[in-house]
mmCIF file of C-alpha atoms in Angstrom:
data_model
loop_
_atom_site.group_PDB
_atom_site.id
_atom_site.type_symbol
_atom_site.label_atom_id
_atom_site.label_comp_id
_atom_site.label_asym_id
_atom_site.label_seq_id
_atom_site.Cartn_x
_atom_site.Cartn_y
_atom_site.Cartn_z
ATOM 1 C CA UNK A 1 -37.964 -62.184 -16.165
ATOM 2 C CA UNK A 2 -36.064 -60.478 -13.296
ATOM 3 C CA UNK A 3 -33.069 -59.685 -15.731
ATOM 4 C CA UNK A 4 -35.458 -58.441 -18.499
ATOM 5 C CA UNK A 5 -37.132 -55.989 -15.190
ATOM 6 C CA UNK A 6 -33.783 -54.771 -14.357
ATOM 7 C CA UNK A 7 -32.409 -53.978 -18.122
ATOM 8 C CA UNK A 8 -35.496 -52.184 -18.796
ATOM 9 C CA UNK A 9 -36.037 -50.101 -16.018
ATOM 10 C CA UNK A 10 -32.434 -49.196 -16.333
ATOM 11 C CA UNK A 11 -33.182 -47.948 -20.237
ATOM 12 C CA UNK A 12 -35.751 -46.312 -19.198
ATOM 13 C CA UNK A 13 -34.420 -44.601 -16.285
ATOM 14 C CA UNK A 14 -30.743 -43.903 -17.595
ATOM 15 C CA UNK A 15 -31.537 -44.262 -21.620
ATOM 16 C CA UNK A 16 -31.702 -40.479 -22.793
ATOM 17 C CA UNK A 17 -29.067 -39.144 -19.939
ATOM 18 C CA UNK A 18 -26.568 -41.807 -21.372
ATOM 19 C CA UNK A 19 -27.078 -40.641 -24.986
ATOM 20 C CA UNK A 20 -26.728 -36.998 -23.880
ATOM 21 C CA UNK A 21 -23.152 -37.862 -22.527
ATOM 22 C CA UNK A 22 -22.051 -39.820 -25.366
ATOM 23 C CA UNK A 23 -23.401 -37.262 -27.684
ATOM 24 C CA UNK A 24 -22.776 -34.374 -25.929
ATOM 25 C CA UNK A 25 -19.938 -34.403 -23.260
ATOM 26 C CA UNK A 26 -17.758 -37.483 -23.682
ATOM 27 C CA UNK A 27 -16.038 -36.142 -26.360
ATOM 28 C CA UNK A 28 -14.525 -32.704 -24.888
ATOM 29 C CA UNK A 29 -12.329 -32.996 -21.640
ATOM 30 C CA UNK A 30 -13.698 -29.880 -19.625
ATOM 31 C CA UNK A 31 -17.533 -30.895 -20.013
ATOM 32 C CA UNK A 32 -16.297 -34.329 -18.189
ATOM 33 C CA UNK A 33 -14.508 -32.188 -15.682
ATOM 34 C CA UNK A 34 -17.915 -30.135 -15.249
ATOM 35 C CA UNK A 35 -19.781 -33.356 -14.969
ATOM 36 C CA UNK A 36 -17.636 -35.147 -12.474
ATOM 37 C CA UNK A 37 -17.615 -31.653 -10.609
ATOM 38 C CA UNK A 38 -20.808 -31.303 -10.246
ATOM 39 C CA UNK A 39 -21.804 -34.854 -9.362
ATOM 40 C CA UNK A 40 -19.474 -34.000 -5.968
ATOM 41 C CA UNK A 41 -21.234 -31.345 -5.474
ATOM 42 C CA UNK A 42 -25.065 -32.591 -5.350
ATOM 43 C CA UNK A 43 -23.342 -35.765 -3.546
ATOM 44 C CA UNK A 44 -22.063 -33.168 -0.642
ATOM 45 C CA UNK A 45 -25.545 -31.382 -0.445
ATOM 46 C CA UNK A 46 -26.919 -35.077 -0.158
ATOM 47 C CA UNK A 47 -24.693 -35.756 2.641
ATOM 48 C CA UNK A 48 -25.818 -32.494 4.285
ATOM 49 C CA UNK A 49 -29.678 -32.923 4.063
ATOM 50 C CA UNK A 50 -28.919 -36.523 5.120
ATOM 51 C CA UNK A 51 -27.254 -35.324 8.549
ATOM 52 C CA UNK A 52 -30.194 -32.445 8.993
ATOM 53 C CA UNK A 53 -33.052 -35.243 8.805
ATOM 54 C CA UNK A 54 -30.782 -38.062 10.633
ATOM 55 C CA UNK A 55 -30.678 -35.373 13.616
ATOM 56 C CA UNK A 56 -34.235 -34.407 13.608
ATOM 57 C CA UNK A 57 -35.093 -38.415 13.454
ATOM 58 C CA UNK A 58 -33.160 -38.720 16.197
ATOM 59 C CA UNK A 59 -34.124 -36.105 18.307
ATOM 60 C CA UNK A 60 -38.032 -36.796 17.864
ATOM 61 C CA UNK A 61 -40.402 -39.156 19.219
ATOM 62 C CA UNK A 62 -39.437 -41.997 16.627
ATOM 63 C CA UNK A 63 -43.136 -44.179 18.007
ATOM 64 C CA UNK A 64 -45.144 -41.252 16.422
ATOM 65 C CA UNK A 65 -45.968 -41.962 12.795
ATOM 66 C CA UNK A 66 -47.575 -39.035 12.171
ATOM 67 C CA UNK A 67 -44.498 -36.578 13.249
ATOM 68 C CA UNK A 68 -42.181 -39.192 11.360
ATOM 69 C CA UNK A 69 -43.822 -38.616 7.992
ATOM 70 C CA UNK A 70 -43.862 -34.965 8.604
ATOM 71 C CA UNK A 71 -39.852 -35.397 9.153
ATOM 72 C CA UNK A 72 -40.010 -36.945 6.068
ATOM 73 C CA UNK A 73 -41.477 -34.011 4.069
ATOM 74 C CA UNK A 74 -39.342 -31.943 6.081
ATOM 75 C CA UNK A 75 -36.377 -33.908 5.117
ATOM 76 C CA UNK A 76 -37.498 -33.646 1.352
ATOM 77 C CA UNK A 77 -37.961 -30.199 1.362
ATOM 78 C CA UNK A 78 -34.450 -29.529 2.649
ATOM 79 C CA UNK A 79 -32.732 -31.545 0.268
ATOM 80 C CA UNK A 80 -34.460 -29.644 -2.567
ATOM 81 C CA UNK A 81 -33.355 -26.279 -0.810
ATOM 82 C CA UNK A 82 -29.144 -27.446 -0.149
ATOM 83 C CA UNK A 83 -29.205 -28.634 -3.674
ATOM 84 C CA UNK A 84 -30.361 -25.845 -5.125
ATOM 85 C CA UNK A 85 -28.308 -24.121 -2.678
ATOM 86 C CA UNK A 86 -25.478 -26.415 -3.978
ATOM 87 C CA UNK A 87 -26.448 -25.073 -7.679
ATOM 88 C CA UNK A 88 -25.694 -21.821 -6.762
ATOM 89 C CA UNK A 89 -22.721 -22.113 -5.372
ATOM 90 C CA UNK A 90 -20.872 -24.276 -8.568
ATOM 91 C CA UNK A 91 -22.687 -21.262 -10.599
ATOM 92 C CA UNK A 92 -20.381 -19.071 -8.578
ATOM 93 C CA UNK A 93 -17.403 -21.504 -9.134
ATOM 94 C CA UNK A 94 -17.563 -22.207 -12.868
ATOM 95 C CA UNK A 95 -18.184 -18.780 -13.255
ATOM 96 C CA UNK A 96 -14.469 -17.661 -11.548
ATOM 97 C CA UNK A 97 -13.431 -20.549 -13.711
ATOM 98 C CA UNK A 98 -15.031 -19.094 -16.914
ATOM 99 C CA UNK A 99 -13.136 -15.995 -16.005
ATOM 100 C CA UNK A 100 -10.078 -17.589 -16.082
ATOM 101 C CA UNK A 101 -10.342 -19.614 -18.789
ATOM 102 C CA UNK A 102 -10.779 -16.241 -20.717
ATOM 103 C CA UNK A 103 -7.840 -14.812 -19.300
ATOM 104 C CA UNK A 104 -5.286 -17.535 -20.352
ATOM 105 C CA UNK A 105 -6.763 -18.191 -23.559
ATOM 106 C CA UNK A 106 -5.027 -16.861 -26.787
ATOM 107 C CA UNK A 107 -8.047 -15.454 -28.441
ATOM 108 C CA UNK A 108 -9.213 -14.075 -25.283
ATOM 109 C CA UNK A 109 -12.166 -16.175 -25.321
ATOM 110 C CA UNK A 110 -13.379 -19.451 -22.653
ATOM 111 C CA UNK A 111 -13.296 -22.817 -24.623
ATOM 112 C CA UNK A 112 -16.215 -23.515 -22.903
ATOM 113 C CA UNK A 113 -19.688 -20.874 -22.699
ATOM 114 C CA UNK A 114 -21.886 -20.474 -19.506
ATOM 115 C CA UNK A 115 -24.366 -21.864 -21.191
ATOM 116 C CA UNK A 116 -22.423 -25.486 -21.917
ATOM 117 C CA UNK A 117 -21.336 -25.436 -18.451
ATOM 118 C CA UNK A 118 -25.156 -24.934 -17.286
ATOM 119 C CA UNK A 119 -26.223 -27.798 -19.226
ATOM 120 C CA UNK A 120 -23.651 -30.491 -18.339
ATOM 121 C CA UNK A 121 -23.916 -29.257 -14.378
ATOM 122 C CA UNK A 122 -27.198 -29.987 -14.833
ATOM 123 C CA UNK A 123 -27.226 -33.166 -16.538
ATOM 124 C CA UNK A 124 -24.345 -33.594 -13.934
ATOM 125 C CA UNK A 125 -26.756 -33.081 -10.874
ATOM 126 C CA UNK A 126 -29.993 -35.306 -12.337
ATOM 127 C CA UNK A 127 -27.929 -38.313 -13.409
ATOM 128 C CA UNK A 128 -25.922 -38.534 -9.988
ATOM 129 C CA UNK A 129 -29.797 -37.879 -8.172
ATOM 130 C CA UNK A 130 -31.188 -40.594 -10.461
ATOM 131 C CA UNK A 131 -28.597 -43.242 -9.493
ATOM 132 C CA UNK A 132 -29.268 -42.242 -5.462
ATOM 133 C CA UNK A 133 -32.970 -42.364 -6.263
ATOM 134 C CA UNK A 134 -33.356 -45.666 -8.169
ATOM 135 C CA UNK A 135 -30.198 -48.133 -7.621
ATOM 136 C CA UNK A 136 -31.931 -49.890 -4.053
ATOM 137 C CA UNK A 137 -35.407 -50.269 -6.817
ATOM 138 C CA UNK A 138 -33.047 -51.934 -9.152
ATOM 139 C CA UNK A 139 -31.204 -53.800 -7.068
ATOM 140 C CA UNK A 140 -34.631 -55.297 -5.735
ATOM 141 C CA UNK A 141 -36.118 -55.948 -9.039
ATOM 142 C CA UNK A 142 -33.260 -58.536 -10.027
ATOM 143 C CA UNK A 143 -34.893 -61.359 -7.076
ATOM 144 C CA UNK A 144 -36.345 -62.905 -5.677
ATOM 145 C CA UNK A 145 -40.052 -62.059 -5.467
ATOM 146 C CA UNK A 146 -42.963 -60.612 -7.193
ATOM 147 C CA UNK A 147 -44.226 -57.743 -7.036
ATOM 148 C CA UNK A 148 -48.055 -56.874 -6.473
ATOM 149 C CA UNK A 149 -48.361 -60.623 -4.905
ATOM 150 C CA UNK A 150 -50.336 -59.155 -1.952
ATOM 151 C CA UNK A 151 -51.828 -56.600 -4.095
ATOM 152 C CA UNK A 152 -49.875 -53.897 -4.061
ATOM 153 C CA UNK A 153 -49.348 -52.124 -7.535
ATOM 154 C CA UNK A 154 -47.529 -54.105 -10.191
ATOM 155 C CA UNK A 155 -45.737 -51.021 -11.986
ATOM 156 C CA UNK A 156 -44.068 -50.152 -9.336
ATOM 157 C CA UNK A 157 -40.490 -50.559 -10.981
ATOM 158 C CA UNK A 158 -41.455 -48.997 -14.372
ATOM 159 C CA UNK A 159 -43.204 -46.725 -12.366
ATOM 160 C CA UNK A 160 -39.749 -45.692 -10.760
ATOM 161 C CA UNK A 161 -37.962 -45.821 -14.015
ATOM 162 C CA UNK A 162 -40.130 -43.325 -15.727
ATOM 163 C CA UNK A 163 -39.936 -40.905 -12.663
ATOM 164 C CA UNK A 164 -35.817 -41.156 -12.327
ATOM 165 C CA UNK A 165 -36.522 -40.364 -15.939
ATOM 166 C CA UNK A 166 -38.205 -37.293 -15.503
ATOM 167 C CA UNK A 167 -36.008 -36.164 -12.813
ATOM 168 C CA UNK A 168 -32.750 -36.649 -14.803
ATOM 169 C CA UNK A 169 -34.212 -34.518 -17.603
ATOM 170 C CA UNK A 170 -35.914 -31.649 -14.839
ATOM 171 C CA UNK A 171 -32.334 -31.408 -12.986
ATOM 172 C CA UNK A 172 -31.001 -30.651 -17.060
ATOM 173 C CA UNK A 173 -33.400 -28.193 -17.561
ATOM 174 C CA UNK A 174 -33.449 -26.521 -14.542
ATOM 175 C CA UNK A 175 -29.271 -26.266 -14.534
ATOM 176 C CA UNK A 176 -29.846 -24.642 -17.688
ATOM 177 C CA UNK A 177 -32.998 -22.266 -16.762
ATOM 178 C CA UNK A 178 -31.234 -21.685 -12.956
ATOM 179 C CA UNK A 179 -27.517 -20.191 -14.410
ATOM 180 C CA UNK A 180 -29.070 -18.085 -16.984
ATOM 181 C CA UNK A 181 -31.402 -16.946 -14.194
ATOM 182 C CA UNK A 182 -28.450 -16.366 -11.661
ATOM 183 C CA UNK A 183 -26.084 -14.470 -14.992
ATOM 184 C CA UNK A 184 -29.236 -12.031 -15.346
ATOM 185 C CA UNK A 185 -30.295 -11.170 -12.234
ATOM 186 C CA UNK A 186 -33.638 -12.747 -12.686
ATOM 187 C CA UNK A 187 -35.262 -13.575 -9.421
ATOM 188 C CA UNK A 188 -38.594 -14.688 -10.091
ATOM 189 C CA UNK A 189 -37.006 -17.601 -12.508
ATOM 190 C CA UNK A 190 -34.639 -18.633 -9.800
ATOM 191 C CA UNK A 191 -37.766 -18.728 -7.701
ATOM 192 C CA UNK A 192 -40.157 -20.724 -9.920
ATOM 193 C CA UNK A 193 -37.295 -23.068 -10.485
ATOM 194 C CA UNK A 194 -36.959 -23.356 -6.628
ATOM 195 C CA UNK A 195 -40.611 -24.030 -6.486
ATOM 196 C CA UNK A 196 -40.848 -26.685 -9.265
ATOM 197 C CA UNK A 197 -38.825 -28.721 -7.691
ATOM 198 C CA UNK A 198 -40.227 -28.380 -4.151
ATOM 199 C CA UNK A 199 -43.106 -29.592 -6.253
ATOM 200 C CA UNK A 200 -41.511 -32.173 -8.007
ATOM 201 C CA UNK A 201 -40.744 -33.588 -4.724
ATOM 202 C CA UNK A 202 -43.915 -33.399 -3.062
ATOM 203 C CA UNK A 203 -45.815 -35.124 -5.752
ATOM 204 C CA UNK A 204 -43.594 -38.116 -5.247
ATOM 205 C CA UNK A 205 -45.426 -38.467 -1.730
ATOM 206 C CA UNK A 206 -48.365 -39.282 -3.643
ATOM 207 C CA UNK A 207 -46.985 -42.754 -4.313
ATOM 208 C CA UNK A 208 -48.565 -45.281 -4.704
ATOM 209 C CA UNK A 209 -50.981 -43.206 -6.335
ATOM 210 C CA UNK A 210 -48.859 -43.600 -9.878
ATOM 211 C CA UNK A 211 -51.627 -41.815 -11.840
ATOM 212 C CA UNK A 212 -52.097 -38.792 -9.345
ATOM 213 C CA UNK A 213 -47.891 -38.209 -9.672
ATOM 214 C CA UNK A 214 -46.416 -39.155 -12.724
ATOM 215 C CA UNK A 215 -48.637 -37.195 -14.771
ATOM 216 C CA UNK A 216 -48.208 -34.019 -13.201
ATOM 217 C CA UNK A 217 -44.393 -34.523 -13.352
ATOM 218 C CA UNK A 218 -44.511 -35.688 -16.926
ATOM 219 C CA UNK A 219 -46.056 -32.307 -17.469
ATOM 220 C CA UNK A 220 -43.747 -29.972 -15.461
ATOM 221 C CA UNK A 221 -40.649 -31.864 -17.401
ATOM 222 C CA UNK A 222 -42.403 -30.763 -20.948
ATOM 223 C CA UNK A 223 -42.806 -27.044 -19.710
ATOM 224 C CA UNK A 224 -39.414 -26.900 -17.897
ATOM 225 C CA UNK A 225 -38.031 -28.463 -21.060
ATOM 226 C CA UNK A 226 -40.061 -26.021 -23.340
ATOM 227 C CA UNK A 227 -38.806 -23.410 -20.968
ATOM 228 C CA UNK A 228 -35.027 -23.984 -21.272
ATOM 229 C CA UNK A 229 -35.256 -24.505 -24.477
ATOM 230 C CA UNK A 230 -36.599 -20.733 -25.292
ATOM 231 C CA UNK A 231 -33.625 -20.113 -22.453
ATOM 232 C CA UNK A 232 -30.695 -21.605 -24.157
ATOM 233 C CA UNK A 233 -31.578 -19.507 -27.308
ATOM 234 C CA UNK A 234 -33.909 -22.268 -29.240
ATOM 235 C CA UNK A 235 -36.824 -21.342 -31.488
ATOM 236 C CA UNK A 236 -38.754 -22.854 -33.825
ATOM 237 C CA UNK A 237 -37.072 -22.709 -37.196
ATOM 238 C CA UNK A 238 -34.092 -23.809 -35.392
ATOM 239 C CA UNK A 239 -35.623 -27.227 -34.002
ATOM 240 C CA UNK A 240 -37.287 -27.513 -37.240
ATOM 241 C CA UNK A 241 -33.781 -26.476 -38.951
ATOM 242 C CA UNK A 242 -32.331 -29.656 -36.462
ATOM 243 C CA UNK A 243 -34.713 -32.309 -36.790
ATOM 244 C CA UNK A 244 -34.417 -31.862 -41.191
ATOM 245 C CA UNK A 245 -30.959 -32.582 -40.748
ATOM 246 C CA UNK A 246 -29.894 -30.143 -43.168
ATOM 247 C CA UNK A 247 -26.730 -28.042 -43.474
ATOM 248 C CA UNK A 248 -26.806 -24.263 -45.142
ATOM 249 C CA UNK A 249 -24.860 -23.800 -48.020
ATOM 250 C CA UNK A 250 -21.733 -21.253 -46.981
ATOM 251 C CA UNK A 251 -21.080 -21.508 -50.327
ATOM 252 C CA UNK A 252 -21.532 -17.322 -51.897
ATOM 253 C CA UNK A 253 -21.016 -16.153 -55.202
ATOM 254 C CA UNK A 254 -19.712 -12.372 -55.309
ATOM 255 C CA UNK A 255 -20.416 -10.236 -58.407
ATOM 256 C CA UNK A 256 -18.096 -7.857 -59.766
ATOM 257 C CA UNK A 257 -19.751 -5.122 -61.569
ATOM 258 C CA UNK A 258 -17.457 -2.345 -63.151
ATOM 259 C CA UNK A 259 -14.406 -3.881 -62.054
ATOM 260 C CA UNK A 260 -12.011 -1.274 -63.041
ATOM 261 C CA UNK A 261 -8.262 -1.812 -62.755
ATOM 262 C CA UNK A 262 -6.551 1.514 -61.304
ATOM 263 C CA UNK A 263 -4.257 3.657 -63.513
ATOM 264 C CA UNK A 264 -0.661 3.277 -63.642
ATOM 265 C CA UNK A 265 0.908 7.284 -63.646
#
């Protein structure tokens, strides 16, 4: 039972972010390099909000609950802020790197668009926060115990599962909602993004509460998806254009009316 727990949780959790690789980046050598790239990244602006909480822990009265579970929000709230920070700043980098790219290729042209580089950093950024987020649940849901033996809630692991879900698929959407954002200047996007995931976050405090959080979050993820996807360019004869599985015929027949060979003098 443990070993059916852990393989399912882990489908659940990592099922659609493992497709998207194999589908979508596993194939072409500079989306890997993105990925990897930006997996350092959110790791450093982990390490970061790690130190700013581990020094306000420290430095408070550690016998007060009450403060400690503020620290905790506060703790929260700056990891949202550095990685979003953190977001920014590979923006900035794969954006000199688009640049170059350009400049050294033969058709003057990047082999890779913003846009592709926005949506693996992003996939980049939720898979690496998944793992952080879930892998101790995981671990604990091989054995021994059970859980909800002294009453506590039952779903806790699928629970989990479903919410590193969600939070793979948000960090996507916002990578790709955040760079077109930052490449147009618009503000007010890079501030609702911001402020989604503040949100995000502080719905997860509602726990163990499953019905009070992981509705709400089910729901940003469908208008943060719906959102990107009007972003990236989609619309709705082009999902319905995707999901028929059809090709267009390139095929064209040209007419020749009056074809007239010239005169020879």
């Amino acid at each position: 039972m443990a070993a059916a727990v852990f393989f399912g949780c882990t489908g659940i959790a990592f099922g659609p972010a493992i497709a998207l690789v194999l589908l979508t980046v596993a194939k072409e050598p500079l989306r890997v390099i993105v990925l990897v790239a930006g997996a350092f990244f959110w790791l450093v602006s982990l390490l970061l909000a790690s130190l700013v909480w581990f020094v306000s822990v420290r430095l408070s009265d550690r016998g007060d609950a009450a403060l400690q579970r503020a620290l905790l929000g506060f703790g929260a709230a700056v990891s949202v802020l550095l990685q979003e920070l953190f977001r920014f700043a590979y923006f900035k980098l794969l954006k000199k790197a688009d640049e170059g790219l350009a400049t050294i290729s033969e058709d003057g042209r990047s082999p890779i668009s913003l846009r592709q580089m926005a949506y693996v950093s992003g996939l980049s950024f939720g898979i690496i926060s998944g793992v952080f987020s879930v892998i101790n649940i995981l671990a604990d849901s091989i054995g021994p115990g059970t859980v909800g033996i002294h009453g506590d809630s039952p779903y806790y692991f699928i629970t989990s599962a479903f919410l590193t879900m969600a939070l793979v698929l948000l960090h996507t959407f916002w990578g790709v909602i955040f760079f077109d954002a930052c490449e147009k200047r618009r503000y007010g996007c890079l501030g609702l993004v911001v402020a989604s995931h503040l949100l995000t976050s502080g719905l997860t405090f509602l726990n163990p509460r499953y019905a009070a959080s992981l509705g709400p979050i089910f729901i940003i993820t469908l208008c943060t998806g719906l959102w990107a996807f009007v972003t990236a360019g989609g619309s709705f004869r082009s999902l319905l254009k995707c999901l028929s599985c059809k090709q267009e015929d390139d095929s064209r027949v040209m007419t020749y009316s009056a074809l007239r060979v010239p005169c020879e003098d």
